[in-house]
C-alpha cells in the first residue's frame, strides 16, 4: 500500500521520520518562473511505482526522486539550533531524474518525489494538476492547484557566484585539463549553473590559489598561455577567449577573475606555468614572495596585455578582480600592499574580496568588500555596493546557509534578505568542490560530503557528478534558486508600487535582518504569496 500527499519544496523528507508538515493544495507562480513542490510518500513494501502528472504540459515539467546522501559531519559542535537534526546519517539532497515514469520505494520508508514546473508556455490562470502514483491496479491521486500569474520576472540583476572548480571536473571524470572532453563537461556544468541563477563565474586566469595546502598544488587549470622571452613575457588568450564565448553562450554575464595572490594573507603568488626555453615550467608559486620584483614586473606586463584583451572583447564592465581571499585584520598591511598593486595595474576595474572586518574598508584597502552575512550590518550605509557571502563559518548565528542538516527555509530566505538590503551581489565558494580540505586528495561526493570531516555537509558543493559529464542537482541548489526568484519577484513588485510600499508588503512588522528573521517554511510560503498577490493586483 502506498500513501502520499503534496507538500512544499521547503520540506525535507527523511526516510525514518513521518513528515508532520502541512500538505500543500495550492500555489502560485509568475509566467516565466520555475517552481517546485513535492509528493511525500510511504510504502509498506519494496516495489516499483509509476508516477504521472496531468494538467501541465510534459515539456514544461521535470520529475525527480529525492535521494538521501550520507553525512558524517552534518554540523559543528557549536552550531546554533536552526537545524533539522545533527546526527551523522542520511539526508535528503540529490535529485535523481525520473526518466521512465517509475521509481523504487522501500518498505517502511518515507520519501519524496520532486516536481519542478516551468510556467513558460503555460496559460495564465489556475491549473489543477493531478499527481498519480500507481502500483499495478492500485492508484493514489493528489490534486494541487497552480495559479499562473500573467506577469514575468525581470532579468536577474543580482550578481551571483558559486566558485566553479574546473580541476574537480577533470579529476572526477579522469580527462585531461582543457581537452575537448573537458571543455564539453565544463560547458554542461556552466550551463546548469547559469540555469540556476549563477551569472558570475570564477575564471581561472591562472590556477586559483584557493583551499590549497601551503606548499601544495591543485591540478593546473590555467586559461592564459605564458611564454618567457628575453625581453619579458608573451601572453596568449586563445583559451580565455574560448572560455568567455562559451560562458556567454551558456548565459553567464559576469567574469570573476581568479585571485592574483594566495589565500588567507596574500603572501605568495599563485601557481603560474610558462613556456621557458621550449619547456613548461612553474615560474611562480609558493616559493614566490608576493612583493618580489620579478612577480610585480610580471603582473604589470600581464595586466597591460589582459586589459587590451578585455577591451577587445568588450567585457570591461562585466569583469571583477580579486587580490586575496579572506585576509584577517592581522594581515592588513600585507593585503593593502597587494591591493594597491592591483588598483594600480587594473585602473578603472572593480576589485572585490571576501573579508569581514570593516577596517579594511575604513582604511581604504578595499572599496568593494564582501563581508560574511553575520558582519553585513557593519558595512550598511558605508559601502557603495552591498555584497555578502556564507561558508562553513556561518553556522552559529541563525544566518542563511545551505547545509544538508539545515531547513530549506534557511537556504531560501537569503533572496528576501538580499532584497531588503538592496544587495548587488552574493558569493559562495563551492559549486562543485569535490576534494578534501586543502585539496589534498579527491573524494567521492556521493559518500564524502564534508571534504573529509572539514566542512559540514552541503558547504562544499551543490551538484553531484552524473553520467556522461552531466551534473546531478541537489534540492539545495533548487531552493537557492527559488530564493533568487523571490528576489526578482520583489524587484518586480517594487517597479509596480515603489520600494517603500514593496518593503511594507514584504517585511511588515517583522524583525528582518541576516541575524534575526522569522523561521520556518510557512512564513516563507506566505511571504511569497503576499508578493505574488500584490503583483497580481497591480499589473
Short mmCIF file of C-alpha atoms in Angstrom, two decimals:
data_model
loop_
_atom_site.label_atom_id
_atom_site.label_comp_id
_atom_site.label_asym_id
_atom_site.label_seq_id
_atom_site.Cartn_x
_atom_site.Cartn_y
_atom_site.Cartn_z
CA UNK A 1 0.00 0.00 0.00
CA UNK A 2 1.23 3.49 -0.94
CA UNK A 3 0.13 6.66 0.82
CA UNK A 4 1.04 10.11 -0.47
CA UNK A 5 0.32 13.83 -0.24
CA UNK A 6 1.66 17.02 -1.79
CA UNK A 7 3.93 19.21 0.33
CA UNK A 8 6.08 22.29 -0.16
CA UNK A 9 9.51 22.21 -1.79
CA UNK A 10 10.79 23.64 1.51
CA UNK A 11 10.29 20.35 3.34
CA UNK A 12 12.99 17.70 3.75
CA UNK A 13 11.52 14.21 3.96
CA UNK A 14 13.67 11.73 5.88
CA UNK A 15 13.19 8.00 5.34
CA UNK A 16 12.95 7.31 9.07
CA UNK A 17 10.56 10.05 10.12
CA UNK A 18 6.90 10.59 9.27
CA UNK A 19 6.57 14.14 7.93
CA UNK A 20 4.47 16.37 10.16
CA UNK A 21 4.45 19.36 7.82
CA UNK A 22 1.25 20.75 6.34
CA UNK A 23 0.03 19.50 2.99
CA UNK A 24 0.15 21.87 0.03
CA UNK A 25 -3.01 22.16 -2.03
CA UNK A 26 -2.37 25.37 -3.95
CA UNK A 27 0.48 27.62 -5.02
CA UNK A 28 1.12 30.48 -7.43
CA UNK A 29 3.95 31.41 -9.76
CA UNK A 30 4.75 34.06 -12.34
CA UNK A 31 4.51 33.42 -16.05
CA UNK A 32 8.20 32.76 -16.70
CA UNK A 33 9.08 31.24 -13.34
CA UNK A 34 10.15 27.76 -12.27
CA UNK A 35 8.54 26.48 -9.09
CA UNK A 36 8.53 23.12 -7.36
CA UNK A 37 6.51 21.04 -4.95
CA UNK A 38 6.96 17.53 -3.57
CA UNK A 39 4.92 14.39 -3.33
CA UNK A 40 5.70 12.82 0.04
CA UNK A 41 5.02 9.09 0.15
CA UNK A 42 5.20 6.00 2.34
CA UNK A 43 5.23 2.35 1.31
CA UNK A 44 4.69 -0.82 3.30
CA UNK A 45 6.62 -2.91 0.77
CA UNK A 46 9.58 -2.83 -1.60
CA UNK A 47 8.20 -2.12 -5.05
CA UNK A 48 8.42 -0.06 -8.20
CA UNK A 49 5.75 2.61 -8.62
CA UNK A 50 4.60 4.68 -11.54
CA UNK A 51 4.35 8.46 -11.32
CA UNK A 52 2.36 10.69 -13.67
CA UNK A 53 1.24 14.32 -13.63
CA UNK A 54 -1.58 15.69 -15.77
CA UNK A 55 -2.81 19.26 -16.13
CA UNK A 56 0.58 20.68 -17.15
CA UNK A 57 2.50 20.31 -20.40
CA UNK A 58 5.05 17.49 -20.07
CA UNK A 59 7.78 19.56 -21.74
CA UNK A 60 7.36 22.19 -19.01
CA UNK A 61 7.86 19.76 -16.15
CA UNK A 62 10.71 17.78 -14.61
CA UNK A 63 10.26 14.95 -12.12
CA UNK A 64 12.96 13.77 -9.72
CA UNK A 65 13.25 11.31 -6.89
CA UNK A 66 14.84 12.86 -3.82
CA UNK A 67 17.78 10.66 -2.84
CA UNK A 68 19.29 10.61 0.63
CA UNK A 69 23.06 11.12 0.79
CA UNK A 70 25.44 10.26 3.61
CA UNK A 71 26.75 12.88 6.02
CA UNK A 72 29.47 12.07 8.52
CA UNK A 73 29.56 15.67 9.77
CA UNK A 74 26.23 17.48 9.45
CA UNK A 75 27.19 20.30 11.84
CA UNK A 76 29.92 21.64 14.06
CA UNK A 77 29.59 21.05 17.79
CA UNK A 78 28.95 24.75 18.48
CA UNK A 79 26.36 25.24 15.74
CA UNK A 80 23.10 27.03 16.54
CA UNK A 81 19.73 25.31 16.91
CA UNK A 82 18.25 26.20 13.50
CA UNK A 83 18.91 22.67 12.20
CA UNK A 84 16.61 19.74 11.45
CA UNK A 85 18.96 17.25 13.09
CA UNK A 86 22.67 16.99 13.76
CA UNK A 87 23.43 13.28 13.93
CA UNK A 88 25.52 11.63 11.19
CA UNK A 89 23.36 9.70 8.77
CA UNK A 90 21.36 10.01 5.58
CA UNK A 91 19.97 13.37 4.48
CA UNK A 92 17.61 14.10 1.56
CA UNK A 93 19.61 16.03 -1.01
CA UNK A 94 20.30 14.67 -4.51
CA UNK A 95 17.68 14.90 -7.23
CA UNK A 96 17.66 11.81 -9.44
CA UNK A 97 15.71 12.31 -12.68
CA UNK A 98 12.69 10.02 -13.07
CA UNK A 99 13.03 9.36 -16.76
CA UNK A 100 10.82 6.33 -17.42
CA UNK A 101 7.92 7.29 -15.18
CA UNK A 102 8.83 4.78 -12.46
CA UNK A 103 10.68 4.93 -9.18
CA UNK A 104 11.66 2.49 -6.45
CA UNK A 105 10.10 2.70 -3.00
CA UNK A 106 11.43 0.81 0.01
CA UNK A 107 9.44 -0.95 2.67
CA UNK A 108 8.82 1.14 5.76
CA UNK A 109 10.49 4.20 4.27
CA UNK A 110 9.20 7.70 3.79
CA UNK A 111 10.41 9.58 0.74
CA UNK A 112 9.51 12.24 -1.78
CA UNK A 113 9.22 12.99 -5.46
CA UNK A 114 10.29 16.49 -6.53
CA UNK A 115 8.17 18.04 -9.29
CA UNK A 116 9.52 21.17 -10.96
CA UNK A 117 7.17 23.26 -13.09
CA UNK A 118 8.14 25.83 -15.71
CA UNK A 119 5.32 28.29 -16.38
CA UNK A 120 6.77 29.39 -19.72
CA UNK A 121 4.32 28.30 -22.38
CA UNK A 122 1.51 27.68 -19.90
CA UNK A 123 -1.61 29.83 -19.98
CA UNK A 124 -2.34 32.31 -17.22
CA UNK A 125 -4.89 31.30 -14.62
CA UNK A 126 -5.49 28.31 -12.41
CA UNK A 127 -4.37 24.82 -13.38
CA UNK A 128 -5.44 21.69 -11.50
CA UNK A 129 -2.58 19.20 -11.51
CA UNK A 130 -3.38 15.56 -10.85
CA UNK A 131 -0.39 13.70 -9.41
CA UNK A 132 -0.91 9.96 -9.56
CA UNK A 133 1.19 7.20 -8.02
CA UNK A 134 0.38 3.70 -9.26
CA UNK A 135 1.35 0.14 -8.32
CA UNK A 136 -0.40 -2.36 -10.50
CA UNK A 137 -4.10 -1.58 -10.28
CA UNK A 138 -3.67 0.41 -7.09
CA UNK A 139 -3.55 4.19 -7.67
CA UNK A 140 -3.40 7.22 -5.40
CA UNK A 141 -4.07 10.67 -6.85
CA UNK A 142 -3.36 14.03 -5.25
CA UNK A 143 -4.55 17.35 -6.66
CA UNK A 144 -2.70 20.64 -6.42
CA UNK A 145 -3.91 23.92 -7.95
CA UNK A 146 -1.29 26.17 -9.53
CA UNK A 147 -2.19 29.79 -10.32
CA UNK A 148 -0.06 31.22 -13.14
CA UNK A 149 0.01 35.00 -12.75
CA UNK A 150 0.20 36.96 -16.04
CA UNK A 151 3.42 38.77 -15.16
CA UNK A 152 7.06 37.94 -15.73
CA UNK A 153 10.12 38.04 -13.52
CA UNK A 154 12.59 40.70 -14.67
CA UNK A 155 16.06 39.70 -15.78
CA UNK A 156 18.29 38.87 -12.83
CA UNK A 157 20.11 41.95 -11.59
CA UNK A 158 21.90 40.34 -8.65
CA UNK A 159 25.45 39.19 -9.38
CA UNK A 160 25.80 35.65 -8.07
CA UNK A 161 28.85 33.40 -8.00
CA UNK A 162 29.46 29.96 -6.60
CA UNK A 163 33.06 29.10 -7.28
CA UNK A 164 33.40 26.84 -10.29
CA UNK A 165 36.21 24.30 -9.91
CA UNK A 166 37.43 23.17 -13.33
CA UNK A 167 40.08 20.91 -11.82
CA UNK A 168 37.49 18.91 -9.87
CA UNK A 169 35.70 18.12 -13.13
CA UNK A 170 38.92 16.92 -14.80
CA UNK A 171 39.86 14.85 -11.75
CA UNK A 172 36.50 13.16 -11.26
CA UNK A 173 35.87 12.37 -14.92
CA UNK A 174 39.54 11.45 -15.49
CA UNK A 175 40.06 13.70 -18.50
CA UNK A 176 42.99 15.91 -19.44
CA UNK A 177 42.60 19.55 -18.44
CA UNK A 178 41.17 21.60 -21.32
CA UNK A 179 40.96 18.59 -23.60
CA UNK A 180 37.90 18.66 -25.85
CA UNK A 181 36.14 16.29 -23.46
CA UNK A 182 36.96 18.57 -20.54
CA UNK A 183 35.55 21.55 -22.42
CA UNK A 184 32.36 19.58 -23.12
CA UNK A 185 31.93 18.69 -19.46
CA UNK A 186 32.73 22.24 -18.35
CA UNK A 187 30.06 23.61 -20.66
CA UNK A 188 27.47 21.19 -19.27
CA UNK A 189 28.19 22.39 -15.74
CA UNK A 190 28.35 26.08 -16.69
CA UNK A 191 25.01 25.81 -18.49
CA UNK A 192 23.47 24.22 -15.40
CA UNK A 193 24.94 26.89 -13.13
CA UNK A 194 23.52 29.66 -15.30
CA UNK A 195 20.12 27.95 -15.30
CA UNK A 196 20.12 28.29 -11.51
CA UNK A 197 20.99 31.96 -11.24
CA UNK A 198 24.78 31.77 -11.20
CA UNK A 199 25.61 34.55 -13.65
CA UNK A 200 29.11 35.42 -12.43
CA UNK A 201 31.80 32.78 -12.92
CA UNK A 202 35.21 32.21 -11.37
CA UNK A 203 37.57 32.45 -14.34
CA UNK A 204 40.94 30.71 -13.84
CA UNK A 205 43.38 33.09 -15.49
CA UNK A 206 45.89 31.04 -13.51
CA UNK A 207 45.22 28.08 -11.20
CA UNK A 208 43.09 29.66 -8.45
CA UNK A 209 45.04 29.78 -5.15
CA UNK A 210 42.03 28.61 -3.16
CA UNK A 211 41.70 25.93 -0.49
CA UNK A 212 45.22 24.75 -1.17
CA UNK A 213 47.64 23.48 1.46
CA UNK A 214 50.62 25.79 1.93
CA UNK A 215 53.30 24.35 -0.30
CA UNK A 216 50.79 22.10 -2.05
CA UNK A 217 49.31 22.28 -5.51
CA UNK A 218 45.98 21.81 -7.18
CA UNK A 219 45.90 20.48 -10.76
CA UNK A 220 46.88 23.20 -13.20
CA UNK A 221 43.88 24.92 -14.78
CA UNK A 222 45.34 27.99 -16.47
CA UNK A 223 43.46 29.75 -19.25
CA UNK A 224 46.27 32.15 -20.13
CA UNK A 225 49.34 30.95 -22.03
CA UNK A 226 52.60 32.45 -20.82
CA UNK A 227 55.93 32.36 -22.61
CA UNK A 228 59.06 33.73 -21.04
CA UNK A 229 61.23 35.63 -23.51
CA UNK A 230 64.48 37.57 -23.42
CA UNK A 231 62.51 40.80 -23.25
CA UNK A 232 59.90 39.67 -20.73
CA UNK A 233 56.77 37.66 -21.44
CA UNK A 234 54.36 36.82 -24.21
CA UNK A 235 50.73 36.10 -23.37
CA UNK A 236 48.22 34.02 -25.29
CA UNK A 237 44.50 34.38 -24.70
CA UNK A 238 43.02 31.75 -27.00
CA UNK A 239 41.68 29.57 -24.17
CA UNK A 240 40.40 32.60 -22.25
CA UNK A 241 38.68 33.77 -25.42
CA UNK A 242 37.02 30.37 -25.81
CA UNK A 243 36.03 30.39 -22.13
CA UNK A 244 34.34 33.77 -22.37
CA UNK A 245 32.45 32.87 -25.53
CA UNK A 246 31.34 29.55 -24.05
CA UNK A 247 30.20 31.13 -20.79
CA UNK A 248 28.25 33.86 -22.56
CA UNK A 249 26.63 31.23 -24.76
CA UNK A 250 25.52 29.42 -21.59
CA UNK A 251 24.03 32.53 -20.01
CA UNK A 252 26.91 33.84 -17.90
CA UNK A 253 27.11 37.64 -17.80
CA UNK A 254 29.99 38.47 -15.43
CA UNK A 255 33.56 37.21 -15.11
CA UNK A 256 35.29 36.83 -11.75
CA UNK A 257 39.00 36.88 -12.48
CA UNK A 258 40.88 34.48 -10.22
CA UNK A 259 42.91 35.76 -7.27
CA UNK A 260 46.36 37.09 -8.08
CA UNK A 261 47.75 36.38 -4.60
CA UNK A 262 47.38 33.40 -2.29
CA UNK A 263 44.51 32.92 0.15
CA UNK A 264 44.48 33.99 3.81
CA UNK A 265 47.09 36.72 3.69
CA UNK A 266 48.27 37.46 0.13
CA UNK A 267 51.82 36.42 0.97
CA UNK A 268 52.68 34.50 -2.20
CA UNK A 269 52.00 34.31 -5.91
CA UNK A 270 49.58 31.75 -7.35
CA UNK A 271 50.97 28.87 -9.36
CA UNK A 272 51.82 30.14 -12.84
CA UNK A 273 53.08 27.88 -15.60
CA UNK A 274 55.07 29.27 -18.53
CA UNK A 275 56.99 28.05 -21.52
CA UNK A 276 60.68 28.54 -20.78
CA UNK A 277 63.20 27.55 -23.46
CA UNK A 278 60.63 25.26 -25.05
CA UNK A 279 59.59 23.53 -21.81
CA UNK A 280 56.66 24.13 -19.49
CA UNK A 281 57.79 25.18 -16.03
CA UNK A 282 56.31 26.72 -12.91
CA UNK A 283 57.73 30.24 -12.77
CA UNK A 284 55.79 31.47 -9.73
CA UNK A 285 54.13 29.81 -6.75
CA UNK A 286 54.54 29.27 -3.03
CA UNK A 287 58.25 29.97 -3.34
CA UNK A 288 57.49 33.46 -4.68
CA UNK A 289 57.10 36.29 -2.19
CA UNK A 290 54.15 38.37 -3.27
CA UNK A 291 56.17 41.57 -3.30
CA UNK A 292 59.09 40.16 -5.27
CA UNK A 293 60.26 42.50 -8.01
CA UNK A 294 60.04 39.72 -10.58
CA UNK A 295 56.41 38.91 -9.81
CA UNK A 296 55.40 42.56 -9.68
CA UNK A 297 57.04 43.09 -13.08
CA UNK A 298 55.16 40.06 -14.40
CA UNK A 299 51.85 41.39 -13.08
CA UNK A 300 52.32 44.78 -14.72
CA UNK A 301 53.10 43.24 -18.09
CA UNK A 302 50.25 40.76 -17.73
CA UNK A 303 47.76 43.45 -16.70
CA UNK A 304 48.52 45.53 -19.78
CA UNK A 305 48.03 42.55 -22.10
CA UNK A 306 44.91 41.30 -20.30
CA UNK A 307 43.30 44.74 -20.25
CA UNK A 308 43.81 45.08 -24.00
CA UNK A 309 42.21 41.67 -24.49
CA UNK A 310 39.26 42.50 -22.21
CA UNK A 311 38.62 45.75 -24.05
CA UNK A 312 38.78 43.96 -27.38
CA UNK A 313 36.13 41.51 -26.10
CA UNK A 314 34.00 44.39 -24.86
CA UNK A 315 33.58 43.00 -21.35
CA UNK A 316 35.33 45.64 -19.21
CA UNK A 317 32.17 46.47 -17.26
CA UNK A 318 31.47 42.78 -16.68
CA UNK A 319 34.80 41.86 -15.06
CA UNK A 320 35.79 41.93 -11.41
CA UNK A 321 39.23 41.26 -9.95
CA UNK A 322 40.43 39.73 -6.70
CA UNK A 323 43.51 40.31 -4.56
CA UNK A 324 43.32 37.55 -1.91
CA UNK A 325 40.54 35.60 -0.25
CA UNK A 326 39.61 36.07 3.43
CA UNK A 327 42.54 38.02 4.87
CA UNK A 328 42.42 38.65 8.61
CA UNK A 329 42.97 42.05 10.18
CA UNK A 330 46.42 40.90 11.32
CA UNK A 331 47.30 40.64 7.62
CA UNK A 332 46.04 44.13 6.80
CA UNK A 333 49.36 45.71 5.85
CA UNK A 334 50.30 42.79 3.60
CA UNK A 335 46.89 42.84 1.95
CA UNK A 336 46.94 46.63 1.50
CA UNK A 337 50.26 46.49 -0.37
CA UNK A 338 48.93 43.86 -2.78
CA UNK A 339 45.62 45.70 -3.20
CA UNK A 340 47.49 48.88 -4.11
CA UNK A 341 49.35 46.98 -6.84
CA UNK A 342 46.13 45.58 -8.30
CA UNK A 343 44.47 49.01 -8.20
CA UNK A 344 47.48 50.50 -9.99
CA UNK A 345 47.75 47.92 -12.77
CA UNK A 346 43.99 47.50 -13.34
CA UNK A 347 42.74 51.11 -13.16
CA UNK A 348 39.01 51.51 -13.64
CA UNK A 349 38.18 47.91 -12.73
CA UNK A 350 36.26 46.96 -9.61
CA UNK A 351 38.18 44.83 -7.12
CA UNK A 352 36.16 42.63 -4.75
CA UNK A 353 37.27 40.32 -1.95
CA UNK A 354 35.68 38.25 0.77
CA UNK A 355 36.67 39.92 4.04
CA UNK A 356 34.59 40.84 7.03
CA UNK A 357 36.47 43.41 9.10
CA UNK A 358 35.22 46.93 8.39
CA UNK A 359 38.72 48.34 8.94
CA UNK A 360 39.77 47.05 5.51
CA UNK A 361 37.19 49.42 4.05
CA UNK A 362 37.63 52.27 6.52
CA UNK A 363 41.38 52.41 5.88
CA UNK A 364 40.98 52.24 2.12
CA UNK A 365 42.34 48.77 1.36
CA UNK A 366 39.18 47.72 -0.48
CA UNK A 367 36.31 49.69 -1.99
CA UNK A 368 34.04 46.71 -2.72
CA UNK A 369 34.27 44.32 0.24
CA UNK A 370 32.27 41.10 0.51
CA UNK A 371 31.58 40.54 4.23
CA UNK A 372 30.03 37.38 5.61
CA UNK A 373 26.33 37.62 6.44
CA UNK A 374 26.95 38.00 10.17
CA UNK A 375 29.04 41.14 9.51
CA UNK A 376 26.90 42.85 6.85
CA UNK A 377 25.44 45.37 9.30
CA UNK A 378 28.90 46.88 9.85
CA UNK A 379 29.02 47.83 6.17
CA UNK A 380 25.47 49.11 5.65
CA UNK A 381 25.43 52.84 4.96
CA UNK A 382 29.16 52.93 4.29
CA UNK A 383 29.85 50.99 1.11
CA UNK A 384 28.54 51.80 -2.36
CA UNK A 385 27.58 48.20 -3.06
CA UNK A 386 26.28 45.63 -0.57
CA UNK A 387 27.69 42.15 -1.14
CA UNK A 388 27.72 39.19 1.20
CA UNK A 389 28.81 35.57 1.38
CA UNK A 390 28.45 32.49 3.51
CA UNK A 391 30.63 29.44 4.03
CA UNK A 392 31.19 26.92 6.81
CA UNK A 393 31.76 29.75 9.29
CA UNK A 394 28.14 30.88 9.12
CA UNK A 395 26.65 28.12 11.25
CA UNK A 396 26.03 29.52 14.70
CA UNK A 397 24.10 32.79 14.39
CA UNK A 398 20.96 31.63 12.54
CA UNK A 399 22.12 33.34 9.34
CA UNK A 400 21.09 31.81 5.99
CA UNK A 401 23.09 28.83 4.76
CA UNK A 402 22.65 25.57 2.87
CA UNK A 403 24.00 22.64 4.90
CA UNK A 404 22.30 19.25 4.47
CA UNK A 405 21.05 19.42 8.05
CA UNK A 406 19.52 22.88 7.85
CA UNK A 407 15.87 23.54 6.97
CA UNK A 408 15.37 24.59 3.36
CA UNK A 409 13.74 27.78 4.62
CA UNK A 410 17.14 28.80 5.98
CA UNK A 411 18.51 28.44 2.46
CA UNK A 412 15.73 30.23 0.57
CA UNK A 413 15.31 33.20 2.95
CA UNK A 414 18.57 34.58 1.55
CA UNK A 415 16.78 36.01 -1.51
CA UNK A 416 14.37 38.10 0.53
CA UNK A 417 17.16 39.36 2.77
CA UNK A 418 19.30 40.33 -0.22
CA UNK A 419 16.34 42.33 -1.50
CA UNK A 420 15.79 44.03 1.84
CA UNK A 421 19.44 45.10 1.94
CA UNK A 422 19.35 46.17 -1.73
CA UNK A 423 22.31 43.89 -2.34
CA UNK A 424 24.35 43.93 -5.54
CA UNK A 425 25.94 40.52 -5.23
CA UNK A 426 26.37 37.20 -3.44
CA UNK A 427 29.36 34.85 -3.29
CA UNK A 428 29.77 31.27 -2.16
CA UNK A 429 32.91 29.19 -2.55
CA UNK A 430 31.58 25.78 -3.63
CA UNK A 431 29.56 24.93 -6.72
CA UNK A 432 31.47 21.67 -7.23
CA UNK A 433 34.38 21.34 -4.81
CA UNK A 434 34.99 17.59 -4.81
CA UNK A 435 38.33 17.49 -2.98
CA UNK A 436 39.25 17.12 0.66
CA UNK A 437 40.10 20.22 2.66
CA UNK A 438 43.21 21.95 1.28
CA UNK A 439 42.76 19.92 -1.93
CA UNK A 440 44.97 17.12 -0.63
CA UNK A 441 43.09 14.38 -2.48
CA UNK A 442 39.93 13.73 -4.45
CA UNK A 443 36.78 12.44 -2.76
CA UNK A 444 33.67 10.59 -3.85
CA UNK A 445 30.95 13.23 -3.45
CA UNK A 446 28.26 10.56 -3.19
CA UNK A 447 29.76 9.26 0.05
CA UNK A 448 32.05 12.02 1.37
CA UNK A 449 30.11 15.25 1.61
CA UNK A 450 32.13 17.12 4.21
CA UNK A 451 35.55 17.42 2.49
CA UNK A 452 36.94 14.81 4.86
CA UNK A 453 35.17 15.94 8.06
CA UNK A 454 36.33 19.51 7.49
CA UNK A 455 33.16 21.37 6.50
CA UNK A 456 29.57 20.45 7.36
CA UNK A 457 27.92 18.52 4.54
CA UNK A 458 26.49 20.87 1.96
CA UNK A 459 29.11 23.58 2.26
CA UNK A 460 31.45 22.38 -0.49
CA UNK A 461 29.12 21.63 -3.40
CA UNK A 462 25.56 21.80 -4.70
CA UNK A 463 25.91 19.46 -7.69
CA UNK A 464 26.91 15.81 -8.00
CA UNK A 465 28.80 14.26 -10.92
CA UNK A 466 26.38 12.44 -13.18
CA UNK A 467 26.97 10.14 -16.11
CA UNK A 468 28.26 11.42 -19.46
CA UNK A 469 29.64 14.58 -17.91
CA UNK A 470 26.25 15.87 -16.82
CA UNK A 471 25.57 17.36 -13.37
CA UNK A 472 23.01 15.99 -10.96
CA UNK A 473 21.44 18.79 -8.97
CA UNK A 474 20.74 18.95 -5.26
CA UNK A 475 17.48 20.15 -3.83
CA UNK A 476 19.63 22.79 -2.11
CA UNK A 477 20.51 24.36 -5.47
CA UNK A 478 16.85 24.37 -6.50
CA UNK A 479 15.83 26.02 -3.22
CA UNK A 480 18.65 28.55 -3.52
CA UNK A 481 17.41 29.47 -6.99
CA UNK A 482 13.89 29.85 -5.61
CA UNK A 483 15.38 32.49 -3.32
CA UNK A 484 16.86 34.30 -6.31
CA UNK A 485 13.44 34.18 -7.98
CA UNK A 486 11.95 35.66 -4.80
CA UNK A 487 14.48 38.50 -5.11
CA UNK A 488 13.44 39.10 -8.73
CA UNK A 489 9.73 38.98 -7.86
CA UNK A 490 10.32 41.59 -5.17
CA UNK A 491 12.11 43.78 -7.70
CA UNK A 492 9.10 43.40 -10.00
CA UNK A 493 6.79 44.40 -7.17
CA UNK A 494 8.99 47.41 -6.47
CA UNK A 495 8.67 48.51 -10.11
CA UNK A 496 4.89 48.43 -9.70
CA UNK A 497 4.37 50.03 -6.28
CA UNK A 498 7.71 51.60 -5.30
CA UNK A 499 10.37 50.33 -2.92
CA UNK A 500 8.79 51.73 0.25
CA UNK A 501 5.45 50.03 -0.38
CA UNK A 502 7.17 46.82 -1.50
CA UNK A 503 9.11 46.67 1.77
CA UNK A 504 5.88 47.20 3.71
CA UNK A 505 4.37 44.18 1.98
CA UNK A 506 7.50 42.04 2.38
CA UNK A 507 8.78 42.94 5.84
CA UNK A 508 5.55 44.08 7.58
CA UNK A 509 6.30 44.48 11.28
CA UNK A 510 8.65 41.53 11.42
CA UNK A 511 12.24 41.90 12.53
CA UNK A 512 14.07 41.15 9.31
CA UNK A 513 17.86 41.08 9.23
CA UNK A 514 20.52 38.49 8.49
CA UNK A 515 20.83 37.78 12.20
CA UNK A 516 17.13 37.76 13.05
CA UNK A 517 14.22 36.89 10.79
CA UNK A 518 11.12 34.67 11.07
CA UNK A 519 11.98 30.99 10.75
CA UNK A 520 10.05 28.17 9.11
CA UNK A 521 8.53 27.12 5.81
CA UNK A 522 5.06 28.54 6.42
CA UNK A 523 6.47 32.05 6.86
CA UNK A 524 8.31 31.92 3.54
CA UNK A 525 5.37 30.42 1.67
CA UNK A 526 3.08 33.16 2.99
CA UNK A 527 5.68 35.85 2.21
CA UNK A 528 5.96 34.81 -1.42
CA UNK A 529 2.18 34.53 -1.76
CA UNK A 530 1.83 38.11 -0.45
CA UNK A 531 4.30 39.29 -3.08
CA UNK A 532 2.55 37.37 -5.86
CA UNK A 533 -0.90 38.63 -4.93
CA UNK A 534 0.38 42.23 -4.72
CA UNK A 535 1.88 41.83 -8.19
CA UNK A 536 -1.40 40.39 -9.47
CA UNK A 537 -3.35 43.34 -8.04
CA UNK A 538 -1.04 45.96 -9.54
CA UNK A 539 -0.30 44.75 -13.06
#
